[in-house]
CSV table of C-alpha atoms and ligand atoms in Angstrom, one decimal:
chain,number,residue,atom,x,y,z
A,1,MET,CA,6.6,24.2,-12.4
A,2,LYS,CA,7.0,23.4,-8.7
A,3,VAL,CA,5.3,20.4,-7.1
A,4,LEU,CA,4.9,19.9,-3.3
A,5,THR,CA,4.5,16.1,-2.6
A,6,VAL,CA,3.0,14.9,0.6
A,7,VAL,CA,3.7,11.3,1.7
A,8,GLY,CA,3.8,9.6,5.1
A,9,ALA,CA,3.0,5.8,5.0
A,10,ARG,CA,4.8,2.7,3.6
A,11,PRO,CA,2.9,2.2,0.3
A,12,GLN,CA,3.3,5.9,-0.5
A,13,PHE,CA,7.1,5.5,-0.4
A,14,VAL,CA,7.0,2.8,-3.1
A,15,LYS,CA,4.8,5.0,-5.3
A,16,VAL,CA,6.8,8.2,-4.8
A,17,ALA,CA,10.1,6.4,-5.6
A,18,MET,CA,8.9,6.1,-9.2
A,19,VAL,CA,7.2,9.4,-9.6
A,20,SER,CA,9.9,11.6,-8.0
A,21,ARG,CA,12.4,10.1,-10.5
A,22,ALA,CA,10.1,10.9,-13.4
A,23,LEU,CA,9.4,14.4,-12.2
A,24,ALA,CA,13.2,15.1,-12.0
A,25,VAL,CA,13.6,13.8,-15.5
A,26,ALA,CA,10.8,16.0,-16.8
A,27,GLY,CA,12.5,19.0,-15.2
A,28,ILE,CA,9.8,19.6,-12.5
A,29,GLU,CA,11.0,20.9,-9.2
A,30,GLU,CA,9.7,18.9,-6.3
A,31,ALA,CA,9.6,19.6,-2.5
A,32,LEU,CA,9.0,16.3,-0.8
A,33,VAL,CA,7.3,16.5,2.6
A,34,HIS,CA,7.0,13.4,4.9
A,35,THR,CA,4.1,13.8,7.4
A,36,GLY,CA,5.8,11.3,9.8
A,37,GLN,CA,2.6,9.1,9.9
A,38,HIS,CA,5.0,6.1,9.6
A,39,TYR,CA,8.2,6.6,11.6
A,40,ASP,CA,9.7,3.1,12.4
A,41,GLU,CA,12.8,2.5,10.4
A,42,THR,CA,11.3,-0.6,8.9
A,43,LEU,CA,8.2,1.3,7.7
A,44,SER,CA,10.0,4.4,6.4
A,45,ARG,CA,13.8,4.9,6.3
A,46,VAL,CA,14.5,1.5,4.6
A,47,PHE,CA,12.3,2.5,1.6
A,48,PHE,CA,14.1,5.9,1.1
A,49,GLU,CA,17.5,4.1,1.2
A,50,GLU,CA,16.6,1.1,-0.9
A,51,LEU,CA,14.5,2.8,-3.5
A,52,GLY,CA,16.8,5.9,-3.8
A,53,ILE,CA,14.1,8.4,-2.8
A,54,PRO,CA,15.5,11.9,-2.2
A,55,ALA,CA,15.5,12.8,1.5
A,56,PRO,CA,12.3,14.7,2.5
A,57,ARG,CA,12.8,18.4,2.7
A,58,VAL,CA,10.7,18.3,5.9
A,59,ASN,CA,9.4,15.7,8.2
A,60,LEU,CA,6.3,17.0,10.0
A,61,GLY,CA,6.7,14.4,12.8
A,62,VAL,CA,2.9,13.8,13.2
A,63,GLY,CA,3.2,10.2,14.4
A,64,SER,CA,0.4,7.9,15.6
A,65,GLY,CA,-3.0,8.9,17.0
A,66,THR,CA,-6.7,8.9,16.2
A,67,HIS,CA,-7.8,9.7,12.7
A,68,ALA,CA,-8.7,13.3,13.6
A,69,PHE,CA,-5.4,13.8,15.4
A,70,GLN,CA,-3.3,12.5,12.5
A,71,THR,CA,-5.3,14.3,9.9
A,72,GLY,CA,-5.6,17.6,11.9
A,73,GLU,CA,-1.9,17.7,13.0
A,74,ALA,CA,-0.7,17.0,9.5
A,75,MET,CA,-2.9,19.8,8.1
A,76,ARG,CA,-1.8,22.2,10.8
A,77,ARG,CA,1.9,21.5,10.2
A,78,LEU,CA,1.5,21.4,6.4
A,79,GLU,CA,-0.3,24.7,5.9
A,80,PRO,CA,2.5,27.1,6.7
A,81,LEU,CA,4.8,25.0,4.4
A,82,CYS,CA,2.4,25.3,1.5
A,83,VAL,CA,2.1,29.0,2.1
A,84,GLU,CA,5.9,29.4,2.3
A,85,GLN,CA,6.8,27.1,-0.7
A,86,ARG,CA,3.9,28.4,-3.0
A,87,PRO,CA,3.8,25.2,-5.1
A,88,ASP,CA,1.9,25.1,-8.4
A,89,ARG,CA,0.5,21.7,-7.5
A,90,VAL,CA,0.3,19.5,-4.4
A,91,LEU,CA,0.7,15.8,-5.2
A,92,VAL,CA,-0.9,13.2,-2.9
A,93,TYR,CA,-0.9,9.4,-3.1
A,94,GLY,CA,-3.4,6.6,-2.3
A,95,ASP,CA,-5.9,6.7,0.6
A,96,THR,CA,-4.2,7.3,4.0
A,97,ASN,CA,-4.8,10.0,6.5
A,98,THR,CA,-1.7,11.7,5.0
A,99,THR,CA,-3.5,11.8,1.6
A,100,LEU,CA,-6.6,13.4,3.1
A,101,ALA,CA,-4.5,16.0,5.0
A,102,GLY,CA,-2.5,16.9,1.9
A,103,ALA,CA,-5.6,17.2,-0.3
A,104,LEU,CA,-7.6,19.3,2.2
A,105,THR,CA,-4.8,21.6,3.1
A,106,ALA,CA,-4.0,22.3,-0.6
A,107,ALA,CA,-7.6,22.7,-1.7
A,108,LYS,CA,-8.3,25.3,1.0
A,109,LEU,CA,-5.3,27.3,-0.1
A,110,HIS,CA,-6.5,27.0,-3.7
A,111,ILE,CA,-3.5,25.0,-4.9
A,112,PRO,CA,-4.5,22.4,-7.5
A,113,VAL,CA,-4.4,18.9,-6.1
A,114,ALA,CA,-3.0,16.0,-8.1
A,115,HIS,CA,-4.0,12.5,-6.8
A,116,VAL,CA,-2.1,9.4,-7.8
A,117,GLU,CA,-4.2,6.2,-7.5
A,118,ALA,CA,-7.5,8.1,-8.0
A,119,GLY,CA,-10.9,6.5,-8.5
A,120,LEU,CA,-10.4,3.3,-6.5
A,121,ARG,CA,-13.5,2.3,-4.6
A,122,SER,CA,-14.3,-0.6,-2.3
A,123,PHE,CA,-17.9,0.8,-1.9
A,124,ASP,CA,-17.4,0.2,1.9
A,125,ARG,CA,-17.5,3.4,3.9
A,126,GLY,CA,-16.7,1.4,7.0
A,127,MET,CA,-13.1,1.6,5.7
A,128,SER,CA,-11.4,4.9,6.6
A,129,GLU,CA,-9.4,4.6,3.4
A,130,GLU,CA,-12.7,4.8,1.4
A,131,ILE,CA,-13.6,8.1,3.0
A,132,ASN,CA,-10.1,9.4,2.4
A,133,ARG,CA,-10.3,8.4,-1.3
A,134,ILE,CA,-13.7,10.0,-1.9
A,135,VAL,CA,-12.7,13.3,-0.3
A,136,ALA,CA,-9.3,13.4,-2.1
A,137,ASP,CA,-10.8,12.6,-5.4
A,138,SER,CA,-13.6,15.2,-5.1
A,139,LEU,CA,-11.0,17.9,-4.3
A,140,SER,CA,-8.5,17.0,-7.1
A,141,ALA,CA,-7.8,18.8,-10.3
A,142,PHE,CA,-5.6,16.0,-11.7
A,143,LEU,CA,-6.9,12.4,-11.1
A,144,PHE,CA,-4.3,9.8,-12.1
A,145,CYS,CA,-6.2,6.5,-12.3
A,146,PRO,CA,-4.5,3.1,-12.3
A,147,THR,CA,-7.3,1.3,-14.2
A,148,GLU,CA,-10.3,1.8,-16.5
A,149,THR,CA,-12.5,0.7,-13.6
A,150,ALA,CA,-11.1,3.5,-11.5
A,151,ALA,CA,-11.9,6.1,-14.2
A,152,ARG,CA,-15.4,4.6,-14.5
A,153,ASN,CA,-15.9,4.9,-10.8
A,154,LEU,CA,-15.1,8.6,-11.0
A,155,ALA,CA,-17.4,9.1,-14.0
A,156,ALA,CA,-20.2,7.5,-11.9
A,157,GLU,CA,-19.6,10.2,-9.3
A,158,GLY,CA,-19.7,12.9,-12.0
A,159,ILE,CA,-16.0,13.5,-12.0
A,160,VAL,CA,-14.7,13.5,-15.6
A,161,ARG,CA,-12.5,16.6,-15.9
A,162,GLY,CA,-8.8,16.1,-15.2
A,163,VAL,CA,-9.1,12.2,-15.2
A,164,HIS,CA,-6.2,10.3,-16.8
A,165,ASN,CA,-5.9,6.6,-16.9
A,166,VAL,CA,-2.1,6.3,-16.6
A,167,GLY,CA,-1.7,2.8,-15.2
A,168,ASP,CA,-0.3,1.8,-11.8
A,169,VAL,CA,2.9,3.3,-10.5
A,170,MET,CA,3.3,0.3,-8.2
A,171,ILE,CA,3.8,-1.9,-11.3
A,172,ASP,CA,6.5,0.5,-12.5
A,173,ALA,CA,8.2,-0.2,-9.1
A,174,ALA,CA,7.7,-4.0,-9.3
A,175,LEU,CA,9.2,-4.0,-12.8
A,176,ARG,CA,12.1,-1.7,-12.0
A,177,PHE,CA,13.1,-3.3,-8.7
A,178,GLY,CA,12.2,-7.0,-9.5
A,179,VAL,CA,15.6,-7.7,-11.1
A,180,ALA,CA,17.4,-6.1,-8.2
A,181,ALA,CA,15.3,-8.1,-5.7
A,182,ARG,CA,16.3,-11.4,-7.4
A,183,ALA,CA,20.0,-10.3,-7.5
A,184,LYS,CA,20.4,-8.7,-4.1
A,185,SER,CA,17.8,-10.1,-1.7
A,186,ARG,CA,19.1,-12.9,0.5
A,187,ILE,CA,15.9,-13.3,2.4
A,188,LEU,CA,15.1,-16.8,1.2
A,189,ASP,CA,18.5,-18.1,2.4
A,190,ARG,CA,18.3,-16.1,5.6
A,191,LEU,CA,14.9,-17.7,6.5
A,192,GLY,CA,15.7,-21.1,5.0
A,193,LEU,CA,12.8,-20.9,2.5
A,194,ALA,CA,12.4,-22.9,-0.7
A,195,GLU,CA,10.9,-21.5,-3.9
A,196,LYS,CA,7.1,-22.2,-3.8
A,197,GLY,CA,7.6,-23.9,-0.4
A,198,PHE,CA,5.8,-21.4,1.8
A,199,VAL,CA,2.9,-19.1,2.4
A,200,LEU,CA,3.5,-15.3,2.8
A,201,ALA,CA,1.1,-13.5,5.1
A,202,THR,CA,0.6,-9.7,5.8
A,203,ILE,CA,-2.2,-8.4,7.9
A,204,HIS,CA,-2.6,-4.8,9.1
A,205,ARG,CA,-6.1,-3.4,8.4
A,206,ASP,CA,-7.8,-2.0,11.5
A,207,PHE,CA,-10.9,-4.1,11.0
A,208,ASN,CA,-8.8,-7.3,11.2
A,209,THR,CA,-6.2,-6.3,13.8
A,210,ASP,CA,-8.4,-4.5,16.3
A,211,GLU,CA,-11.2,-7.1,16.8
A,212,ARG,CA,-10.0,-10.2,18.7
A,213,VAL,CA,-12.4,-12.6,17.0
A,214,ARG,CA,-11.2,-11.6,13.5
A,215,LEU,CA,-7.5,-11.7,14.3
A,216,ALA,CA,-7.8,-15.0,16.2
A,217,GLY,CA,-9.6,-16.5,13.1
A,218,ILE,CA,-6.8,-15.4,10.8
A,219,VAL,CA,-4.1,-16.7,13.1
A,220,ALA,CA,-5.9,-20.0,13.6
A,221,GLY,CA,-6.3,-20.3,9.8
A,222,LEU,CA,-2.6,-19.7,9.2
A,223,VAL,CA,-1.7,-22.3,11.9
A,224,ALA,CA,-4.2,-24.8,10.6
A,225,CYS,CA,-3.0,-24.7,7.0
A,226,GLY,CA,0.0,-26.8,8.1
A,227,GLU,CA,2.4,-25.1,5.7
A,228,GLN,CA,5.4,-23.0,6.5
A,229,VAL,CA,4.1,-19.4,6.9
A,230,VAL,CA,6.2,-16.3,6.9
A,231,PHE,CA,4.5,-13.3,8.4
A,232,PRO,CA,6.2,-9.9,8.2
A,233,ALA,CA,4.3,-8.1,10.9
A,234,HIS,CA,3.3,-4.4,10.7
A,235,PRO,CA,3.7,-2.9,14.2
A,236,ARG,CA,-0.1,-2.6,14.5
A,237,VAL,CA,-0.7,-6.3,14.2
A,238,ARG,CA,2.3,-7.1,16.4
A,239,LYS,CA,0.8,-5.0,19.2
A,240,GLN,CA,-2.6,-6.5,18.8
A,241,LEU,CA,-1.3,-10.1,18.7
A,242,ALA,CA,0.4,-9.4,22.1
A,243,ALA,CA,-2.7,-7.6,23.5
A,244,PHE,CA,-4.9,-10.6,22.6
A,245,GLY,CA,-2.4,-13.2,23.7
A,246,LEU,CA,-2.3,-14.6,20.2
A,247,ASP,CA,1.5,-14.3,19.9
A,248,VAL,CA,1.6,-17.3,22.2
A,249,GLU,CA,-0.4,-19.4,19.7
A,250,ILE,CA,2.1,-18.3,17.0
A,251,ARG,CA,5.2,-19.1,19.1
A,252,GLU,CA,3.8,-22.5,19.9
A,253,SER,CA,3.2,-23.3,16.3
A,254,SER,CA,6.3,-24.5,14.6
A,255,LYS,CA,5.0,-23.4,11.2
A,256,VAL,CA,4.1,-19.7,11.5
A,257,ARG,CA,7.1,-17.4,11.7
A,258,LEU,CA,6.5,-13.8,12.7
A,259,ILE,CA,9.2,-11.5,11.5
A,260,ASP,CA,9.7,-7.7,11.5
A,261,PRO,CA,8.4,-5.8,8.4
A,262,VAL,CA,10.9,-6.3,5.6
A,263,GLY,CA,12.3,-3.8,3.0
A,264,TYR,CA,10.8,-3.6,-0.4
A,265,LEU,CA,13.4,-5.8,-2.2
A,266,ASP,CA,13.0,-8.6,0.4
A,267,MET,CA,9.2,-8.2,0.2
A,268,ILE,CA,9.0,-8.7,-3.6
A,269,ARG,CA,11.5,-11.5,-3.4
A,270,LEU,CA,9.2,-13.2,-0.8
A,271,GLU,CA,6.2,-12.5,-3.0
A,272,MET,CA,7.8,-14.0,-6.1
A,273,ALA,CA,8.8,-17.2,-4.2
A,274,ALA,CA,5.6,-17.7,-2.2
A,275,ARG,CA,3.2,-20.5,-3.1
A,276,VAL,CA,0.3,-18.5,-1.9
A,277,ILE,CA,-0.1,-15.0,-0.4
A,278,VAL,CA,-2.6,-14.3,2.5
A,279,THR,CA,-3.1,-10.6,3.0
A,280,ASP,CA,-5.4,-7.7,3.6
A,281,SER,CA,-3.1,-5.1,2.0
A,282,GLY,CA,-4.2,-3.2,-1.1
A,283,GLY,CA,-0.7,-3.2,-2.7
A,284,VAL,CA,0.1,-6.8,-2.0
A,285,GLN,CA,-3.0,-8.1,-3.8
A,286,LYS,CA,-2.0,-6.6,-7.1
A,287,GLU,CA,1.7,-7.5,-6.6
A,288,ALA,CA,0.6,-11.1,-6.1
A,289,LEU,CA,-1.2,-11.0,-9.5
A,290,PHE,CA,1.8,-9.3,-11.1
A,291,HIS,CA,4.1,-12.1,-9.8
A,292,GLY,CA,1.6,-14.8,-10.7
A,293,VAL,CA,1.0,-15.9,-7.2
A,294,PRO,CA,-2.5,-16.9,-6.0
A,295,CYS,CA,-3.8,-14.6,-3.3
A,296,VAL,CA,-6.3,-15.1,-0.4
A,297,THR,CA,-7.5,-11.7,0.9
A,298,ALA,CA,-9.1,-11.5,4.3
A,299,ARG,CA,-11.5,-8.7,3.5
A,300,PRO,CA,-15.2,-8.3,2.6
A,301,SER,CA,-14.4,-6.1,-0.5
A,302,THR,CA,-11.5,-5.0,-2.6
A,303,GLU,CA,-10.7,-2.0,-4.8
A,304,TRP,CA,-8.7,-4.3,-7.1
A,305,VAL,CA,-11.7,-6.1,-8.4
A,306,GLU,CA,-9.9,-7.4,-11.5
A,307,THR,CA,-7.7,-9.7,-9.4
A,308,VAL,CA,-10.8,-11.5,-8.2
A,309,GLU,CA,-12.6,-11.5,-11.5
A,310,LEU,CA,-9.6,-13.2,-13.1
A,311,GLY,CA,-9.5,-15.9,-10.5
A,312,TRP,CA,-6.1,-14.9,-9.0
A,313,ASN,CA,-7.5,-13.5,-5.8
A,314,ARG,CA,-10.2,-14.8,-3.4
A,315,LEU,CA,-11.9,-12.7,-0.7
A,316,VAL,CA,-12.5,-14.6,2.5
A,317,GLU,CA,-14.0,-14.1,5.9
A,318,PRO,CA,-11.4,-14.1,8.7
A,319,ASP,CA,-12.5,-17.5,9.9
A,320,ALA,CA,-10.0,-20.3,10.6
A,321,GLU,CA,-11.6,-23.0,8.5
A,322,THR,CA,-12.4,-20.7,5.6
A,323,ILE,CA,-8.8,-19.5,5.5
A,324,ARG,CA,-7.4,-23.0,5.8
A,325,THR,CA,-9.4,-24.4,2.9
A,326,ALA,CA,-8.8,-21.3,0.7
A,327,VAL,CA,-5.0,-21.6,1.2
A,328,ALA,CA,-5.0,-25.4,0.6
A,329,GLY,CA,-7.1,-25.0,-2.6
A,330,ALA,CA,-5.2,-21.9,-3.9
A,331,LYS,CA,-3.6,-22.6,-7.3
A,332,PRO,CA,-2.8,-20.4,-10.3
A,333,PRO,CA,-5.6,-20.3,-12.8
A,334,ALA,CA,-4.8,-22.1,-16.1
A,335,ARG,CA,-4.4,-18.8,-18.0
A,336,ALA,CA,-1.3,-16.7,-17.1
A,337,PRO,CA,-2.1,-13.4,-15.4
A,338,PRO,CA,-2.6,-10.7,-18.0
A,339,VAL,CA,-0.6,-7.4,-18.0
A,340,LEU,CA,-3.3,-5.5,-16.2
A,341,TYR,CA,-2.2,-2.6,-14.2
A,342,GLY,CA,0.2,-0.8,-16.6
A,343,ASP,CA,3.3,-1.2,-18.7
A,344,GLY,CA,6.0,0.3,-16.3
A,345,HIS,CA,5.7,3.9,-17.7
A,346,SER,CA,2.9,5.2,-15.5
A,347,ALA,CA,5.1,7.6,-13.6
A,348,GLU,CA,6.4,9.1,-16.8
A,349,ARG,CA,2.9,9.7,-18.0
A,350,ILE,CA,2.1,11.5,-14.7
A,351,ALA,CA,5.2,13.7,-15.0
A,352,GLU,CA,4.3,14.6,-18.7
A,353,ILE,CA,0.8,15.5,-17.8
A,354,LEU,CA,1.9,17.6,-14.8
A,355,ALA,CA,4.5,19.3,-16.9
B,401,UD1,C1,-2.0,3.2,7.5
B,401,UD1,C2,-3.1,3.6,6.6
B,401,UD1,C3,-3.5,2.4,5.7
B,401,UD1,C4,-2.4,1.8,5.0
B,401,UD1,C5,-1.2,1.5,6.0
B,401,UD1,C6,0.0,1.1,5.2
B,401,UD1,C7,-4.6,5.3,7.4
B,401,UD1,C8,-6.0,5.6,8.0
B,401,UD1,N1,-4.3,4.0,7.3
B,401,UD1,O1,-2.4,2.2,8.4
B,401,UD1,O2,-4.5,2.8,4.8
B,401,UD1,O3,-2.7,0.6,4.4
B,401,UD1,O4,-0.9,2.7,6.7
B,401,UD1,O5,0.9,0.4,6.0
B,401,UD1,O6,-4.0,6.2,7.1
B,401,UD1,N2,2.8,2.3,14.3
B,401,UD1,C9,4.1,2.0,14.8
B,401,UD1,N3,5.1,2.6,14.0
B,401,UD1,C10,5.0,3.3,12.9
B,401,UD1,C11,3.7,3.5,12.5
B,401,UD1,C12,2.6,3.0,13.2
B,401,UD1,O7,4.3,1.4,15.8
B,401,UD1,O8,6.0,3.8,12.3
B,401,UD1,C13,1.7,1.6,15.0
B,401,UD1,C14,1.1,2.6,16.1
B,401,UD1,O9,0.7,1.8,17.2
B,401,UD1,C15,-0.1,3.1,15.4
B,401,UD1,C16,-0.6,1.9,14.5
B,401,UD1,O10,0.7,1.3,14.1
B,401,UD1,O11,-1.1,3.5,16.2
B,401,UD1,C17,-1.3,2.3,13.3
B,401,UD1,O12,-0.6,3.3,12.5
B,401,UD1,P1,-1.5,4.3,11.5
B,401,UD1,O13,-0.5,5.1,10.8
B,401,UD1,O14,-2.6,4.9,12.3
B,401,UD1,O15,-2.2,3.3,10.5
B,401,UD1,P2,-1.7,2.0,9.8
B,401,UD1,O16,-2.4,0.8,10.4
B,401,UD1,O17,-0.3,2.0,9.6
B,402,UDP,N1,5.7,-4.1,1.9
B,402,UDP,C1,7.0,-4.2,2.2
B,402,UDP,N2,7.4,-4.9,3.4
B,402,UDP,C2,6.5,-5.5,4.2
B,402,UDP,C3,5.1,-5.4,3.8
B,402,UDP,C4,4.7,-4.7,2.7
B,402,UDP,O1,7.9,-3.7,1.5
B,402,UDP,O2,6.9,-6.0,5.2
B,402,UDP,C5,5.3,-3.4,0.6
B,402,UDP,C6,4.5,-4.2,-0.3
B,402,UDP,O3,5.3,-5.0,-1.2
B,402,UDP,C7,3.7,-3.1,-1.1
B,402,UDP,C8,3.5,-2.1,0.0
B,402,UDP,O4,4.5,-2.3,1.0
B,402,UDP,O5,4.5,-2.5,-2.1
B,402,UDP,C9,2.1,-2.2,0.5
B,402,UDP,O6,2.0,-1.5,1.7
B,402,UDP,P1,0.9,-1.9,2.8
B,402,UDP,O7,0.5,-3.3,2.7
B,402,UDP,O8,1.5,-1.4,4.1
B,402,UDP,O9,-0.3,-0.9,2.5
B,402,UDP,P2,-1.6,-0.9,1.5
B,402,UDP,O10,-1.1,-1.2,0.2
B,402,UDP,O11,-2.5,-1.9,2.1
B,402,UDP,O12,-2.1,0.5,1.7
């Protein structure tokens, strides 16, 4: 059994770290291909090093561009590799342009596609990720769902064959690396942060970064909350803050601290220690629940509906006063967060099913 895995963006490196290991244990040969969608050291190399991911066999060097450019170039460069490697399965993750390119290329070569994180839906086709998910799922032979809700979403679209609710591989990662993060990460000391004494913020979705009014609302909300805010900034938001002149507002505030994106161990250490997390990330919303930290999500919808239903996550408009009051009022619900997205063995289940 030979699997060709296609990854290219930060959240996919966290997921592949767990699954690659499980494939090796199950005796499955894997050829790891990096599309090059993310190429900054802080978005890519640091994850391979920290999480012990095998070096990719090939980096396709696709880089940044429009959706069509990224997807098309990745497909063009991936096709000859699939033909040469003749894998039994192509494995894709999540909902990025890399996912779409991997699924389309494989399906057109009649190679069965396996999709990790299948069935998630925000029901908002304004999100490019929703389009990527729908297409990847409709082309997949193996659909590895993280939740029952995801499996139900697929059933509602008529997809029932090959669907497996295996739990969430990101929870495997949080469990496996949580101890190492506590032991090894020095980020709290380095930034002078106290446990539960700060707000952690990450923002990178195009609909928040690329419209001035939305990004200005988020920045003003973070400044107005009056607490210490640590904001590891994805290059996309860093560029847009500068383009809209909002970096000045941040520099002038003594409370909001913009830092470079951090590695995974530092990130989960920050998540564990934060009083509240403000985000528009998919992965960070469920990591917040896992670490028992209330979350404020600057999005109109979420795929991780359980986080909201349980009262650990609140969706807000990117408006200064709304964000300020949501952060001020955020506190953990009386009941501890349930074990929701898996038991730490999701990657093993995926490997078993593939084997
Ligand atoms: C992508 C995914 C998104 C995912 C996110 C994870 C798509 C459509 N979007 O968004 O679903 O949540 O990754 O982080 O696939 N850039 C750099 N250095 C890099 C990479 C990007 O500076 O290494 C900058 C470039 O200006 C680029 C912009 O960030 O144009 C956006 O990058 P892109 O890969 O298009 O999408 P993300 O916003 O990273
Ligand atoms: N992450 C990280 N460093 C950061 C920001 C995020 O290690 O500076 C991790 C985060 O803990 C999670 C994953 O990256 O595991 C989420 O990726 P991202 O928010 O980029 O993408 P999304 O999940 O929204 O697709």
